[in-house]
């Protein structure tokens, strides 16, 4: 039981009080989008936290059931709007497995390249926005400058800045533009050259270190209990990455470097994101070189006007920028899925907040939330 002094008029009175219940959200400026947190406070210290979700729920899984396999790609790339291309991949891979279809080699390598460029875009967003949440505005401009450079080549090939709609069952929408690989190489090289500037600006800043080191520690056991994945899990020592451990696309032929840390705090999660950015730039370069060595050929398979997937079910999972995304596809042989269950990374990752936040001060809550690297649409689907 705690005591607090409450002023009444010109005097004051001592009262024994219960713990305070504080709602953060769903429209509080310290949150990402419309996530709501129900906090129980003892003074300024959090004693219990309950994430309450569903404010952006749009019923994507039910909408999948009334749209054909071309239309659901448009829906699938919108739940995590920072990972549009990566979101499309799981849907088309699942459909191709049921069809027994192998996309052309050039499509496989182009998909891998675009997936890594999309990962770079995702990570640059968080690398710029996280310091902003802790009061540092300059890193945002550096990160967004590099983000625009990569965004330009993604926009050139697909016509979209966020929702690319470039994947198709059997390959990609169209071939790579003339000279596009050269422009990708130049963009990747310039971004790699500028990344150390961002790193020096943030990681060696004593205020940033004080706000993140030892804050929001997530243990390996908590990771395993809650199914946390991606950079957050690897920052706590979980050495798992589908690109290496269950490879898809062209990853089995690429030297995928899995970055881990063991501190499990906000600072470690930020470091993992930085190192993954560098790794993705290296993978993008490797994909470009391989694509240059391939002879001319098709970029997709010819499909019937009405595409029907044979009856059956399959599960496809991909290593998305924010973690593992899973797609359970059930078909009854129609032109629309009978069921398409989506397992999004942010949904599982955010549940562990109930374990992380208790014991911390309210002032540390923003630092912890930002280091979880989630997108609210990816939680609510």
Tab-separated table of C-alpha atoms in Angstrom:
chain	number	residue	atom	x	y	z
A	1	UNK	CA	0.000	0.000	0.000
A	2	UNK	CA	1.350	3.404	-0.951
A	3	UNK	CA	0.485	6.887	0.221
A	4	UNK	CA	0.209	10.062	-1.777
A	5	UNK	CA	-0.508	13.667	-0.801
A	6	UNK	CA	-3.470	15.283	-2.538
A	7	UNK	CA	-3.954	19.051	-2.311
A	8	UNK	CA	-7.500	20.139	-1.371
A	9	UNK	CA	-7.918	23.883	-1.570
A	10	UNK	CA	-5.193	25.501	0.478
A	11	UNK	CA	-4.568	22.380	2.553
A	12	UNK	CA	-3.489	18.839	1.946
A	13	UNK	CA	-4.642	15.437	3.078
A	14	UNK	CA	-2.819	12.119	3.229
A	15	UNK	CA	-4.688	9.252	1.570
A	16	UNK	CA	-3.873	5.565	1.285
A	17	UNK	CA	-4.581	4.719	-2.325
A	18	UNK	CA	-4.925	1.687	-4.553
A	19	UNK	CA	-2.865	1.171	-7.705
A	20	UNK	CA	-3.758	3.497	-10.556
A	21	UNK	CA	-5.179	2.108	-13.799
A	22	UNK	CA	-3.980	4.105	-16.804
A	23	UNK	CA	-5.127	3.659	-20.394
A	24	UNK	CA	-2.443	4.489	-22.953
A	25	UNK	CA	-4.337	4.727	-26.209
A	26	UNK	CA	-5.974	3.992	-28.426
A	27	UNK	CA	-5.096	7.518	-29.679
A	28	UNK	CA	-2.268	8.535	-27.382
A	29	UNK	CA	0.696	10.128	-29.192
A	30	UNK	CA	3.199	7.808	-27.476
A	31	UNK	CA	1.805	4.729	-29.193
A	32	UNK	CA	2.245	3.335	-32.695
A	33	UNK	CA	-1.027	3.789	-34.521
A	34	UNK	CA	-3.962	2.590	-32.485
A	35	UNK	CA	-2.530	0.056	-30.053
A	36	UNK	CA	-4.006	0.394	-26.578
A	37	UNK	CA	-2.175	-0.474	-23.369
A	38	UNK	CA	-3.957	-0.878	-20.049
A	39	UNK	CA	-1.332	-0.189	-17.403
A	40	UNK	CA	-1.494	-0.708	-13.657
A	41	UNK	CA	0.807	1.767	-11.930
A	42	UNK	CA	2.363	2.015	-8.502
A	43	UNK	CA	3.424	5.631	-8.612
A	44	UNK	CA	5.434	5.914	-11.835
A	45	UNK	CA	6.314	2.222	-11.959
A	46	UNK	CA	4.339	-0.238	-14.076
A	47	UNK	CA	3.127	-3.276	-12.147
A	48	UNK	CA	0.973	-4.848	-14.866
A	49	UNK	CA	0.378	-4.277	-18.579
A	50	UNK	CA	-2.273	-5.591	-20.928
A	51	UNK	CA	-2.041	-4.892	-24.671
A	52	UNK	CA	-5.533	-4.478	-26.131
A	53	UNK	CA	-5.707	-4.887	-29.892
A	54	UNK	CA	-8.308	-4.907	-32.634
A	55	UNK	CA	-8.865	-1.191	-33.309
A	56	UNK	CA	-7.639	-1.537	-36.912
A	57	UNK	CA	-9.118	-4.971	-37.610
A	58	UNK	CA	-10.324	-5.101	-41.223
A	59	UNK	CA	-11.153	-8.774	-41.600
A	60	UNK	CA	-8.428	-9.492	-44.162
A	61	UNK	CA	-8.684	-13.258	-43.700
A	62	UNK	CA	-12.406	-13.268	-44.517
A	63	UNK	CA	-11.827	-10.968	-47.492
A	64	UNK	CA	-9.304	-13.496	-48.838
A	65	UNK	CA	-12.159	-16.005	-49.161
A	66	UNK	CA	-14.155	-13.933	-51.654
A	67	UNK	CA	-11.336	-12.802	-53.941
A	68	UNK	CA	-9.367	-14.746	-56.516
A	69	UNK	CA	-5.648	-15.475	-56.360
A	70	UNK	CA	-4.713	-12.290	-58.202
A	71	UNK	CA	-6.857	-10.069	-55.997
A	72	UNK	CA	-5.699	-11.464	-52.645
A	73	UNK	CA	-2.142	-10.326	-53.390
A	74	UNK	CA	-3.447	-6.772	-53.175
A	75	UNK	CA	-4.918	-7.501	-49.733
A	76	UNK	CA	-1.920	-9.439	-48.443
A	77	UNK	CA	0.585	-6.623	-48.899
A	78	UNK	CA	-1.361	-4.142	-46.774
A	79	UNK	CA	-1.350	-5.496	-43.216
A	80	UNK	CA	2.331	-4.639	-42.721
A	81	UNK	CA	2.557	-1.581	-44.943
A	82	UNK	CA	6.338	-1.398	-44.499
A	83	UNK	CA	6.843	-4.917	-45.925
A	84	UNK	CA	4.483	-4.998	-48.886
A	85	UNK	CA	6.606	-7.138	-51.206
A	86	UNK	CA	7.512	-9.618	-48.470
A	87	UNK	CA	3.839	-10.021	-47.553
A	88	UNK	CA	2.939	-10.929	-51.131
A	89	UNK	CA	5.543	-13.681	-51.253
A	90	UNK	CA	3.887	-16.005	-48.748
A	91	UNK	CA	0.591	-15.995	-50.653
A	92	UNK	CA	2.094	-16.773	-54.050
A	93	UNK	CA	4.479	-19.412	-52.637
A	94	UNK	CA	1.554	-21.226	-50.971
A	95	UNK	CA	-0.529	-21.138	-54.162
A	96	UNK	CA	2.402	-22.348	-56.265
A	97	UNK	CA	2.944	-25.297	-53.943
A	98	UNK	CA	-0.642	-26.485	-54.344
A	99	UNK	CA	-0.399	-25.968	-58.089
A	100	UNK	CA	2.903	-27.844	-58.263
A	101	UNK	CA	4.287	-24.861	-60.134
A	102	UNK	CA	7.924	-23.794	-60.343
A	103	UNK	CA	8.503	-20.140	-61.242
A	104	UNK	CA	11.331	-19.390	-63.735
A	105	UNK	CA	14.848	-19.040	-62.347
A	106	UNK	CA	15.007	-15.334	-63.163
A	107	UNK	CA	11.783	-14.773	-61.225
A	108	UNK	CA	13.179	-16.616	-58.186
A	109	UNK	CA	16.308	-14.468	-58.079
A	110	UNK	CA	14.421	-11.245	-58.801
A	111	UNK	CA	11.986	-12.029	-55.993
A	112	UNK	CA	14.893	-12.587	-53.618
A	113	UNK	CA	16.473	-9.282	-54.614
A	114	UNK	CA	13.226	-7.367	-54.170
A	115	UNK	CA	12.559	-9.053	-50.820
A	116	UNK	CA	15.941	-7.875	-49.516
A	117	UNK	CA	15.442	-4.356	-50.835
A	118	UNK	CA	12.066	-4.328	-49.074
A	119	UNK	CA	13.810	-5.467	-45.877
A	120	UNK	CA	16.229	-2.537	-46.190
A	121	UNK	CA	13.303	-0.123	-46.556
A	122	UNK	CA	11.588	-1.573	-43.492
A	123	UNK	CA	14.688	-1.399	-41.310
A	124	UNK	CA	15.583	2.133	-42.370
A	125	UNK	CA	12.137	3.283	-41.277
A	126	UNK	CA	12.614	1.944	-37.750
A	127	UNK	CA	16.256	3.014	-37.562
A	128	UNK	CA	15.114	6.576	-38.215
A	129	UNK	CA	11.862	6.640	-36.252
A	130	UNK	CA	13.069	4.953	-33.055
A	131	UNK	CA	15.585	7.673	-32.116
A	132	UNK	CA	12.883	10.233	-32.911
A	133	UNK	CA	10.678	8.679	-30.231
A	134	UNK	CA	13.502	9.150	-27.741
A	135	UNK	CA	13.927	12.811	-28.684
A	136	UNK	CA	16.550	12.717	-31.463
A	137	UNK	CA	15.219	14.192	-34.708
A	138	UNK	CA	18.399	14.275	-36.845
A	139	UNK	CA	18.716	10.491	-37.490
A	140	UNK	CA	15.285	10.515	-39.111
A	141	UNK	CA	16.511	12.746	-41.952
A	142	UNK	CA	19.587	10.592	-42.538
A	143	UNK	CA	17.577	7.360	-42.601
A	144	UNK	CA	14.846	8.755	-44.832
A	145	UNK	CA	17.387	10.089	-47.299
A	146	UNK	CA	18.726	6.549	-47.759
A	147	UNK	CA	15.224	5.155	-47.762
A	148	UNK	CA	14.249	7.366	-50.685
A	149	UNK	CA	17.256	6.122	-52.634
A	150	UNK	CA	16.139	2.477	-52.320
A	151	UNK	CA	12.503	3.454	-52.708
A	152	UNK	CA	13.271	4.967	-56.111
A	153	UNK	CA	14.404	1.662	-57.617
A	154	UNK	CA	11.463	-0.197	-56.049
A	155	UNK	CA	9.060	2.359	-57.441
A	156	UNK	CA	10.675	2.194	-60.876
A	157	UNK	CA	10.169	-1.536	-61.222
A	158	UNK	CA	6.695	-1.833	-59.702
A	159	UNK	CA	5.081	1.588	-59.953
A	160	UNK	CA	4.241	1.534	-56.235
A	161	UNK	CA	5.874	3.075	-53.192
A	162	UNK	CA	4.247	0.934	-50.489
A	163	UNK	CA	1.841	-1.548	-52.090
A	164	UNK	CA	3.911	-2.998	-54.895
A	165	UNK	CA	1.541	-5.637	-56.320
A	166	UNK	CA	4.483	-6.989	-58.319
A	167	UNK	CA	4.265	-10.678	-57.397
A	168	UNK	CA	2.105	-13.029	-59.402
A	169	UNK	CA	1.383	-16.722	-58.997
A	170	UNK	CA	4.118	-18.233	-61.147
A	171	UNK	CA	6.551	-15.315	-61.071
A	172	UNK	CA	6.504	-11.536	-61.341
A	173	UNK	CA	4.246	-9.060	-63.097
A	174	UNK	CA	6.772	-8.085	-65.793
A	175	UNK	CA	10.436	-8.161	-66.665
A	176	UNK	CA	13.122	-5.967	-65.131
A	177	UNK	CA	13.549	-2.586	-66.860
A	178	UNK	CA	16.608	-2.028	-69.022
A	179	UNK	CA	19.510	-0.824	-66.894
A	180	UNK	CA	17.595	-1.366	-63.658
A	181	UNK	CA	20.198	-3.691	-62.132
A	182	UNK	CA	22.857	-0.993	-62.600
A	183	UNK	CA	20.680	1.513	-60.774
A	184	UNK	CA	20.094	-0.975	-57.959
A	185	UNK	CA	23.852	-1.525	-57.594
A	186	UNK	CA	24.459	2.223	-57.426
A	187	UNK	CA	21.690	2.736	-54.844
A	188	UNK	CA	22.921	-0.132	-52.661
A	189	UNK	CA	26.541	1.070	-52.837
A	190	UNK	CA	25.602	4.626	-51.848
A	191	UNK	CA	23.394	3.423	-49.003
A	192	UNK	CA	26.187	1.178	-47.717
A	193	UNK	CA	28.549	4.152	-47.807
A	194	UNK	CA	26.161	6.318	-45.776
A	195	UNK	CA	25.084	3.762	-43.162
A	196	UNK	CA	28.149	4.346	-40.896
A	197	UNK	CA	27.151	8.009	-40.595
A	198	UNK	CA	23.760	6.985	-39.192
A	199	UNK	CA	25.415	4.410	-36.943
A	200	UNK	CA	27.861	6.914	-35.453
A	201	UNK	CA	25.073	9.415	-34.943
A	202	UNK	CA	22.927	7.034	-32.899
A	203	UNK	CA	24.739	4.046	-31.422
A	204	UNK	CA	27.537	6.077	-29.821
A	205	UNK	CA	25.229	8.742	-28.409
A	206	UNK	CA	25.400	8.605	-24.622
A	207	UNK	CA	21.787	9.721	-24.190
A	208	UNK	CA	20.562	6.994	-26.562
A	209	UNK	CA	22.665	4.411	-24.717
A	210	UNK	CA	21.317	5.529	-21.332
A	211	UNK	CA	17.709	5.278	-22.553
A	212	UNK	CA	18.096	1.821	-24.146
A	213	UNK	CA	20.821	-0.242	-22.455
A	214	UNK	CA	19.409	-2.566	-19.796
A	215	UNK	CA	15.853	-1.386	-20.581
A	216	UNK	CA	13.122	-3.779	-21.720
A	217	UNK	CA	15.112	-6.979	-21.328
A	218	UNK	CA	13.483	-9.961	-23.015
A	219	UNK	CA	14.797	-13.403	-22.089
A	220	UNK	CA	15.208	-16.404	-24.349
A	221	UNK	CA	12.573	-18.273	-22.328
A	222	UNK	CA	10.017	-15.509	-22.875
A	223	UNK	CA	10.826	-15.551	-26.595
A	224	UNK	CA	10.067	-19.259	-26.800
A	225	UNK	CA	6.886	-19.037	-24.701
A	226	UNK	CA	5.322	-16.265	-26.762
A	227	UNK	CA	6.540	-17.270	-30.224
A	228	UNK	CA	8.468	-14.034	-30.735
A	229	UNK	CA	10.525	-14.017	-33.939
A	230	UNK	CA	12.654	-11.844	-36.182
A	231	UNK	CA	15.141	-9.198	-34.993
A	232	UNK	CA	13.553	-9.086	-31.529
A	233	UNK	CA	14.148	-12.805	-30.955
A	234	UNK	CA	17.681	-12.716	-32.367
A	235	UNK	CA	18.565	-9.834	-30.028
A	236	UNK	CA	17.908	-12.247	-27.143
A	237	UNK	CA	20.194	-14.945	-28.521
A	238	UNK	CA	17.684	-16.997	-30.544
A	239	UNK	CA	19.776	-18.007	-33.556
A	240	UNK	CA	16.969	-18.729	-36.032
A	241	UNK	CA	16.306	-17.328	-39.480
A	242	UNK	CA	14.171	-19.069	-42.097
A	243	UNK	CA	16.359	-17.775	-44.911
A	244	UNK	CA	19.155	-19.999	-43.583
A	245	UNK	CA	17.328	-22.700	-41.595
A	246	UNK	CA	14.437	-23.454	-43.984
A	247	UNK	CA	15.464	-21.645	-47.163
A	248	UNK	CA	13.011	-20.586	-49.850
A	249	UNK	CA	13.460	-18.615	-53.078
A	250	UNK	CA	17.198	-18.369	-53.819
A	251	UNK	CA	18.368	-18.192	-50.202
A	252	UNK	CA	19.759	-21.735	-50.236
A	253	UNK	CA	22.383	-20.472	-52.688
A	254	UNK	CA	23.217	-17.305	-50.754
A	255	UNK	CA	25.491	-16.813	-47.714
A	256	UNK	CA	22.823	-15.594	-45.285
A	257	UNK	CA	24.449	-14.033	-42.223
A	258	UNK	CA	22.236	-14.375	-39.138
A	259	UNK	CA	22.904	-11.549	-36.684
A	260	UNK	CA	22.366	-12.212	-32.970
A	261	UNK	CA	22.920	-10.464	-29.655
A	262	UNK	CA	22.450	-11.780	-26.123
A	263	UNK	CA	21.570	-8.739	-23.988
A	264	UNK	CA	17.916	-8.826	-25.101
A	265	UNK	CA	17.389	-5.134	-24.286
A	266	UNK	CA	16.293	-2.166	-26.407
A	267	UNK	CA	19.880	-1.416	-27.387
A	268	UNK	CA	20.522	-4.988	-28.565
A	269	UNK	CA	17.363	-4.979	-30.671
A	270	UNK	CA	18.459	-1.747	-32.339
A	271	UNK	CA	21.937	-3.172	-32.989
A	272	UNK	CA	20.477	-6.287	-34.605
A	273	UNK	CA	18.375	-4.138	-36.910
A	274	UNK	CA	21.448	-2.165	-37.954
A	275	UNK	CA	23.502	-5.287	-38.664
A	276	UNK	CA	20.623	-6.899	-40.556
A	277	UNK	CA	20.456	-3.825	-42.752
A	278	UNK	CA	24.103	-4.320	-43.735
A	279	UNK	CA	23.529	-8.030	-44.340
A	280	UNK	CA	20.558	-7.312	-46.608
A	281	UNK	CA	22.623	-4.870	-48.663
A	282	UNK	CA	25.213	-7.636	-49.173
A	283	UNK	CA	22.513	-10.120	-50.205
A	284	UNK	CA	21.065	-7.587	-52.633
A	285	UNK	CA	24.467	-7.204	-54.280
A	286	UNK	CA	24.813	-10.984	-54.589
A	287	UNK	CA	21.374	-11.228	-56.219
A	288	UNK	CA	22.216	-8.473	-58.700
A	289	UNK	CA	25.425	-10.234	-59.738
A	290	UNK	CA	23.620	-13.540	-60.215
A	291	UNK	CA	20.831	-11.947	-62.239
A	292	UNK	CA	23.432	-10.398	-64.530
A	293	UNK	CA	24.906	-13.838	-65.171
A	294	UNK	CA	21.562	-15.441	-66.110
A	295	UNK	CA	20.645	-15.709	-69.796
A	296	UNK	CA	17.478	-13.980	-71.063
A	297	UNK	CA	14.334	-15.873	-70.278
A	298	UNK	CA	10.796	-15.675	-68.933
A	299	UNK	CA	9.957	-13.911	-65.690
A	300	UNK	CA	6.664	-15.720	-65.059
A	301	UNK	CA	4.517	-18.709	-66.011
A	302	UNK	CA	1.606	-18.418	-68.393
A	303	UNK	CA	-1.637	-18.731	-66.436
A	304	UNK	CA	-5.226	-19.376	-67.517
A	305	UNK	CA	-7.635	-16.451	-67.429
A	306	UNK	CA	-9.413	-18.049	-64.465
A	307	UNK	CA	-6.847	-19.555	-62.079
A	308	UNK	CA	-8.126	-22.404	-59.922
A	309	UNK	CA	-5.906	-23.982	-57.288
A	310	UNK	CA	-6.332	-27.757	-56.823
A	311	UNK	CA	-8.056	-29.069	-53.717
A	312	UNK	CA	-5.745	-29.473	-50.750
A	313	UNK	CA	-3.940	-27.511	-48.081
A	314	UNK	CA	-0.411	-26.251	-47.464
A	315	UNK	CA	1.541	-24.025	-45.107
A	316	UNK	CA	4.143	-21.531	-46.295
A	317	UNK	CA	6.250	-19.344	-44.047
A	318	UNK	CA	8.680	-16.588	-44.808
A	319	UNK	CA	11.254	-14.565	-42.890
A	320	UNK	CA	9.633	-11.152	-43.143
A	321	UNK	CA	11.483	-8.017	-42.008
A	322	UNK	CA	9.617	-8.032	-38.671
A	323	UNK	CA	9.727	-11.794	-38.109
A	324	UNK	CA	8.091	-15.013	-39.256
A	325	UNK	CA	4.922	-14.757	-41.338
A	326	UNK	CA	2.901	-17.921	-41.901
A	327	UNK	CA	0.230	-18.619	-44.524
A	328	UNK	CA	-2.063	-21.647	-44.138
A	329	UNK	CA	-3.916	-22.073	-47.419
A	330	UNK	CA	-6.874	-24.429	-47.820
A	331	UNK	CA	-8.384	-24.846	-51.294
A	332	UNK	CA	-11.532	-26.624	-52.446
A	333	UNK	CA	-10.495	-26.356	-56.086
A	334	UNK	CA	-12.170	-22.993	-56.684
A	335	UNK	CA	-10.796	-19.710	-57.967
A	336	UNK	CA	-10.857	-18.313	-54.423
A	337	UNK	CA	-9.237	-19.763	-51.279
A	338	UNK	CA	-11.580	-21.687	-48.993
A	339	UNK	CA	-9.420	-20.485	-46.088
A	340	UNK	CA	-6.228	-18.457	-45.829
A	341	UNK	CA	-5.025	-18.103	-42.267
A	342	UNK	CA	-2.362	-15.458	-41.722
A	343	UNK	CA	0.180	-15.670	-38.911
A	344	UNK	CA	1.732	-12.216	-38.725
A	345	UNK	CA	4.982	-11.428	-36.922
A	346	UNK	CA	3.761	-8.329	-35.077
A	347	UNK	CA	0.763	-10.142	-33.573
A	348	UNK	CA	2.942	-12.640	-31.715
A	349	UNK	CA	5.712	-10.182	-30.896
A	350	UNK	CA	3.467	-7.625	-29.216
A	351	UNK	CA	1.904	-10.127	-26.800
A	352	UNK	CA	5.135	-10.296	-24.818
A	353	UNK	CA	4.665	-6.686	-23.655
A	354	UNK	CA	2.690	-8.017	-20.696
A	355	UNK	CA	5.929	-9.648	-19.534
A	356	UNK	CA	8.325	-6.852	-20.481
A	357	UNK	CA	6.683	-3.698	-19.183
A	358	UNK	CA	6.073	-4.557	-15.480
A	359	UNK	CA	8.864	-3.212	-13.303
A	360	UNK	CA	9.742	-0.361	-15.642
A	361	UNK	CA	8.930	3.313	-15.300
A	362	UNK	CA	6.284	4.908	-17.499
A	363	UNK	CA	9.068	7.025	-19.034
A	364	UNK	CA	10.737	3.819	-20.302
A	365	UNK	CA	7.551	2.535	-21.917
A	366	UNK	CA	8.058	4.560	-25.104
A	367	UNK	CA	11.615	3.248	-25.480
A	368	UNK	CA	10.395	-0.336	-25.071
A	369	UNK	CA	7.465	0.061	-27.462
A	370	UNK	CA	9.646	1.555	-30.168
A	371	UNK	CA	12.194	-1.258	-29.871
A	372	UNK	CA	9.533	-3.900	-30.581
A	373	UNK	CA	9.437	-2.813	-34.267
A	374	UNK	CA	5.777	-3.584	-34.928
A	375	UNK	CA	3.154	-2.319	-37.351
A	376	UNK	CA	-0.356	-2.095	-35.929
A	377	UNK	CA	-1.990	-3.330	-39.145
A	378	UNK	CA	0.208	-6.414	-38.888
A	379	UNK	CA	-1.213	-7.063	-35.409
A	380	UNK	CA	-4.879	-6.613	-36.299
A	381	UNK	CA	-4.885	-7.881	-39.928
